[in-house]
Amino acid sequence: MKIGKVVGKVWAERKVESLRGCRLLLVQPTNSHLQAVSKIIVAADPKNTAGVGDLIVYVTSTDAIQAFDHDFVPVNASVVQLIDSID
Amino acid sequence: MFLAKVKNVVTATEKHPAYSAKTVYVVQPVKPDGSAIGDEWVAVDYVGSRIGDTVVCGGAPGVAQEVFKLQRAPIRTLIMVIVDQLDYRDI
């Protein structure tokens, strides 16, 4: 899992059926000092956990699919935590 | 997943059966402002995207096999979203 900051949203009508109604966020991966590291990614937010400006934890690869309740979704990054603080 | 722009079509008559009847593109990863970043990828289209579209690509091990319900699927990168609009703030 990684830390990231939500820096935007993706609006899209035409997408994979299983992503219908699922929020897609632009996430800037950061370190624990909130400095940007590597490239902006797109992460699914099936539980509507976060919004723009929030600090999150996201999970990658096939484990990202586990963030969804229903069937198989071809994602490889999903938000799993809304961070309150890193002390 | 990552944002990308659909650049070229890849046509191949000789290919693994998993690629039959599928559109294969070259995609260039882009930043939210549209500028290119990182290397190009080859991606299998899954939502009817066309050259010039901004899309979201992704894929993890075994995903394509599940999505296309294939016995064997040596496919990693899928185009799964055609972006209509992006909200992005450089914060």
mmCIF file of C-alpha atoms in Angstrom:
data_model
loop_
_atom_site.group_PDB
_atom_site.id
_atom_site.type_symbol
_atom_site.label_atom_id
_atom_site.label_comp_id
_atom_site.label_asym_id
_atom_site.label_seq_id
_atom_site.Cartn_x
_atom_site.Cartn_y
_atom_site.Cartn_z
ATOM 1 C CA MET A 1 0.000 0.000 0.000
ATOM 2 C CA LYS A 2 1.050 3.607 -0.494
ATOM 3 C CA ILE A 3 0.222 7.116 0.755
ATOM 4 C CA GLY A 4 -1.226 9.616 -1.701
ATOM 5 C CA LYS A 5 -2.969 12.958 -1.955
ATOM 6 C CA VAL A 6 -6.170 13.268 -3.998
ATOM 7 C CA VAL A 7 -5.510 16.027 -6.544
ATOM 8 C CA GLY A 8 -8.479 15.603 -8.860
ATOM 9 C CA LYS A 9 -11.298 13.560 -10.308
ATOM 10 C CA VAL A 10 -11.976 11.756 -13.585
ATOM 11 C CA TRP A 11 -15.427 12.243 -15.159
ATOM 12 C CA ALA A 12 -16.284 9.556 -17.680
ATOM 13 C CA GLU A 13 -19.492 8.237 -19.166
ATOM 14 C CA ARG A 14 -18.061 5.472 -21.299
ATOM 15 C CA LYS A 15 -16.180 3.043 -19.108
ATOM 16 C CA VAL A 16 -16.025 -0.591 -18.122
ATOM 17 C CA GLU A 17 -19.488 -1.739 -16.974
ATOM 18 C CA SER A 18 -18.263 -2.810 -13.535
ATOM 19 C CA LEU A 19 -16.879 0.688 -12.874
ATOM 20 C CA ARG A 20 -20.246 2.335 -13.443
ATOM 21 C CA GLY A 21 -21.084 4.584 -10.521
ATOM 22 C CA CYS A 22 -17.601 4.239 -9.078
ATOM 23 C CA ARG A 23 -15.631 7.393 -8.311
ATOM 24 C CA LEU A 24 -12.240 7.668 -10.064
ATOM 25 C CA LEU A 25 -9.714 9.926 -8.361
ATOM 26 C CA LEU A 26 -6.443 11.486 -9.542
ATOM 27 C CA VAL A 27 -3.887 10.685 -6.853
ATOM 28 C CA GLN A 28 -0.381 12.093 -6.400
ATOM 29 C CA PRO A 29 1.676 9.482 -4.519
ATOM 30 C CA THR A 30 3.560 11.104 -1.613
ATOM 31 C CA ASN A 31 5.939 10.129 1.175
ATOM 32 C CA SER A 32 5.037 10.519 4.843
ATOM 33 C CA HIS A 33 6.260 14.145 4.690
ATOM 34 C CA LEU A 34 3.683 14.707 1.951
ATOM 35 C CA GLN A 35 6.320 15.369 -0.684
ATOM 36 C CA ALA A 36 5.299 14.176 -4.142
ATOM 37 C CA VAL A 37 6.963 10.966 -5.301
ATOM 38 C CA SER A 38 6.579 9.319 -8.747
ATOM 39 C CA LYS A 39 3.718 9.958 -11.157
ATOM 40 C CA ILE A 40 0.049 10.843 -10.725
ATOM 41 C CA ILE A 41 -2.163 7.749 -10.942
ATOM 42 C CA VAL A 42 -5.869 7.073 -11.220
ATOM 43 C CA ALA A 43 -7.359 5.196 -8.271
ATOM 44 C CA ALA A 44 -10.858 3.781 -7.862
ATOM 45 C CA ASP A 45 -12.760 4.830 -4.722
ATOM 46 C CA PRO A 46 -15.541 2.231 -4.478
ATOM 47 C CA LYS A 47 -16.517 3.205 -0.912
ATOM 48 C CA ASN A 48 -16.580 6.958 -1.644
ATOM 49 C CA THR A 49 -13.909 7.393 0.992
ATOM 50 C CA ALA A 50 -12.098 10.469 -0.250
ATOM 51 C CA GLY A 51 -12.373 13.768 -2.119
ATOM 52 C CA VAL A 52 -10.015 16.266 -3.650
ATOM 53 C CA GLY A 53 -7.389 17.458 -1.137
ATOM 54 C CA ASP A 54 -7.651 14.376 1.087
ATOM 55 C CA LEU A 55 -4.738 12.246 2.171
ATOM 56 C CA ILE A 56 -5.324 8.536 1.552
ATOM 57 C CA VAL A 57 -3.875 5.050 1.591
ATOM 58 C CA TYR A 58 -4.340 3.105 -1.643
ATOM 59 C CA VAL A 59 -3.651 -0.535 -2.494
ATOM 60 C CA THR A 60 -2.294 -1.659 -5.877
ATOM 61 C CA SER A 61 -2.196 -4.649 -8.235
ATOM 62 C CA THR A 62 -4.803 -7.407 -8.051
ATOM 63 C CA ASP A 63 -5.444 -6.635 -4.382
ATOM 64 C CA ALA A 64 -7.096 -3.417 -5.541
ATOM 65 C CA ILE A 65 -9.937 -5.561 -6.860
ATOM 66 C CA GLN A 66 -10.666 -6.714 -3.313
ATOM 67 C CA ALA A 67 -11.786 -3.181 -2.414
ATOM 68 C CA PHE A 68 -14.922 -3.855 -4.430
ATOM 69 C CA ASP A 69 -17.835 -5.888 -3.090
ATOM 70 C CA HIS A 70 -19.144 -7.140 -6.354
ATOM 71 C CA ASP A 71 -17.742 -8.963 -9.293
ATOM 72 C CA PHE A 72 -14.505 -8.620 -11.118
ATOM 73 C CA VAL A 73 -13.309 -5.065 -11.802
ATOM 74 C CA PRO A 74 -10.164 -4.519 -13.921
ATOM 75 C CA VAL A 75 -8.580 -2.010 -11.525
ATOM 76 C CA ASN A 76 -5.085 -1.971 -10.095
ATOM 77 C CA ALA A 77 -5.331 0.912 -7.598
ATOM 78 C CA SER A 78 -8.084 1.452 -4.995
ATOM 79 C CA VAL A 79 -8.477 3.843 -2.071
ATOM 80 C CA VAL A 80 -8.696 1.960 1.223
ATOM 81 C CA GLN A 81 -8.154 4.593 3.917
ATOM 82 C CA LEU A 82 -8.823 8.272 4.540
ATOM 83 C CA ILE A 83 -5.834 9.387 6.631
ATOM 84 C CA ASP A 84 -6.524 11.605 9.635
ATOM 85 C CA SER A 85 -2.887 12.146 10.583
ATOM 86 C CA ILE A 86 0.616 10.736 10.238
ATOM 87 C CA ASP A 87 2.487 11.373 13.502
ATOM 88 C CA MET B 1 -4.312 2.958 -13.357
ATOM 89 C CA PHE B 2 -2.854 5.805 -15.393
ATOM 90 C CA LEU B 3 -4.037 8.532 -17.734
ATOM 91 C CA ALA B 4 -2.927 8.194 -21.346
ATOM 92 C CA LYS B 5 -3.569 9.426 -24.863
ATOM 93 C CA VAL B 6 -4.395 6.912 -27.601
ATOM 94 C CA LYS B 7 -1.751 7.417 -30.311
ATOM 95 C CA ASN B 8 -1.553 4.649 -32.889
ATOM 96 C CA VAL B 9 -3.231 1.404 -33.883
ATOM 97 C CA VAL B 10 -1.091 -1.735 -33.829
ATOM 98 C CA THR B 11 -2.101 -4.229 -36.500
ATOM 99 C CA ALA B 12 -0.768 -7.806 -36.423
ATOM 100 C CA THR B 13 -1.981 -10.830 -38.368
ATOM 101 C CA GLU B 14 0.370 -13.213 -36.569
ATOM 102 C CA LYS B 15 -0.577 -13.061 -32.863
ATOM 103 C CA HIS B 16 -1.588 -14.974 -29.771
ATOM 104 C CA PRO B 17 -5.264 -16.037 -30.049
ATOM 105 C CA ALA B 18 -6.120 -13.965 -26.958
ATOM 106 C CA TYR B 19 -5.556 -10.870 -29.107
ATOM 107 C CA SER B 20 -7.913 -11.954 -31.883
ATOM 108 C CA ALA B 21 -10.820 -9.587 -32.602
ATOM 109 C CA LYS B 22 -9.406 -6.945 -30.258
ATOM 110 C CA THR B 23 -8.187 -3.452 -31.024
ATOM 111 C CA VAL B 24 -4.618 -2.856 -29.902
ATOM 112 C CA TYR B 25 -3.292 0.690 -29.478
ATOM 113 C CA VAL B 26 -0.081 2.437 -28.587
ATOM 114 C CA VAL B 27 -0.868 4.766 -25.672
ATOM 115 C CA GLN B 28 1.289 7.591 -24.292
ATOM 116 C CA PRO B 29 0.917 8.156 -20.527
ATOM 117 C CA VAL B 30 0.108 11.810 -19.828
ATOM 118 C CA LYS B 31 -0.121 14.165 -16.879
ATOM 119 C CA PRO B 32 -3.538 15.683 -16.120
ATOM 120 C CA ASP B 33 -2.535 18.716 -18.183
ATOM 121 C CA GLY B 34 -2.028 16.436 -21.214
ATOM 122 C CA SER B 35 1.747 16.587 -21.413
ATOM 123 C CA ALA B 36 3.530 13.292 -22.007
ATOM 124 C CA ILE B 37 5.267 11.478 -19.148
ATOM 125 C CA GLY B 38 7.108 8.169 -19.185
ATOM 126 C CA ASP B 39 7.264 5.487 -21.847
ATOM 127 C CA GLU B 40 4.549 4.404 -24.253
ATOM 128 C CA TRP B 41 2.550 1.236 -23.602
ATOM 129 C CA VAL B 42 0.655 -1.141 -25.829
ATOM 130 C CA ALA B 43 -2.902 -1.521 -24.577
ATOM 131 C CA VAL B 44 -5.925 -3.577 -25.561
ATOM 132 C CA ASP B 45 -9.050 -1.488 -25.974
ATOM 133 C CA TYR B 46 -12.028 -2.576 -23.923
ATOM 134 C CA VAL B 47 -14.424 0.382 -24.224
ATOM 135 C CA GLY B 48 -14.335 1.512 -27.877
ATOM 136 C CA SER B 49 -11.742 4.254 -27.579
ATOM 137 C CA ARG B 50 -10.274 5.945 -30.674
ATOM 138 C CA ILE B 51 -7.009 7.657 -31.580
ATOM 139 C CA GLY B 52 -6.741 11.006 -29.796
ATOM 140 C CA ASP B 53 -8.966 10.003 -26.865
ATOM 141 C CA THR B 54 -7.716 10.581 -23.331
ATOM 142 C CA VAL B 55 -8.230 7.295 -21.527
ATOM 143 C CA VAL B 56 -7.535 5.494 -18.260
ATOM 144 C CA CYS B 57 -5.430 2.366 -18.642
ATOM 145 C CA GLY B 58 -4.549 -0.269 -16.148
ATOM 146 C CA GLY B 59 -4.445 -3.950 -15.447
ATOM 147 C CA ALA B 60 -2.982 -6.361 -12.950
ATOM 148 C CA PRO B 61 -1.878 -9.973 -13.229
ATOM 149 C CA GLY B 62 -4.751 -12.203 -14.335
ATOM 150 C CA VAL B 63 -7.159 -9.324 -14.854
ATOM 151 C CA ALA B 64 -7.392 -9.614 -18.646
ATOM 152 C CA GLN B 65 -7.923 -13.354 -18.361
ATOM 153 C CA GLU B 66 -10.926 -12.709 -16.123
ATOM 154 C CA VAL B 67 -12.282 -9.735 -18.052
ATOM 155 C CA PHE B 68 -12.141 -11.461 -21.441
ATOM 156 C CA LYS B 69 -13.015 -14.898 -19.943
ATOM 157 C CA LEU B 70 -10.116 -16.559 -21.726
ATOM 158 C CA GLN B 71 -8.213 -19.728 -20.919
ATOM 159 C CA ARG B 72 -4.908 -18.008 -21.481
ATOM 160 C CA ALA B 73 -4.507 -14.244 -21.770
ATOM 161 C CA PRO B 74 -1.014 -12.795 -22.064
ATOM 162 C CA ILE B 75 -2.481 -9.297 -21.858
ATOM 163 C CA ARG B 76 -1.667 -6.766 -19.132
ATOM 164 C CA THR B 77 -2.661 -3.224 -20.089
ATOM 165 C CA LEU B 78 -6.348 -2.561 -20.749
ATOM 166 C CA ILE B 79 -8.054 0.660 -21.790
ATOM 167 C CA MET B 80 -11.049 0.772 -19.441
ATOM 168 C CA VAL B 81 -12.266 4.388 -19.317
ATOM 169 C CA ILE B 82 -12.700 7.152 -21.907
ATOM 170 C CA VAL B 83 -12.231 10.431 -20.072
ATOM 171 C CA ASP B 84 -14.859 13.139 -20.654
ATOM 172 C CA GLN B 85 -13.477 15.732 -18.263
ATOM 173 C CA LEU B 86 -10.754 16.033 -15.655
ATOM 174 C CA ASP B 87 -10.854 18.118 -12.487
ATOM 175 C CA TYR B 88 -7.244 18.700 -11.461
ATOM 176 C CA ARG B 89 -5.690 21.081 -8.963
ATOM 177 C CA ASP B 90 -1.949 21.285 -8.533
ATOM 178 C CA ILE B 91 -2.150 21.114 -4.720
#
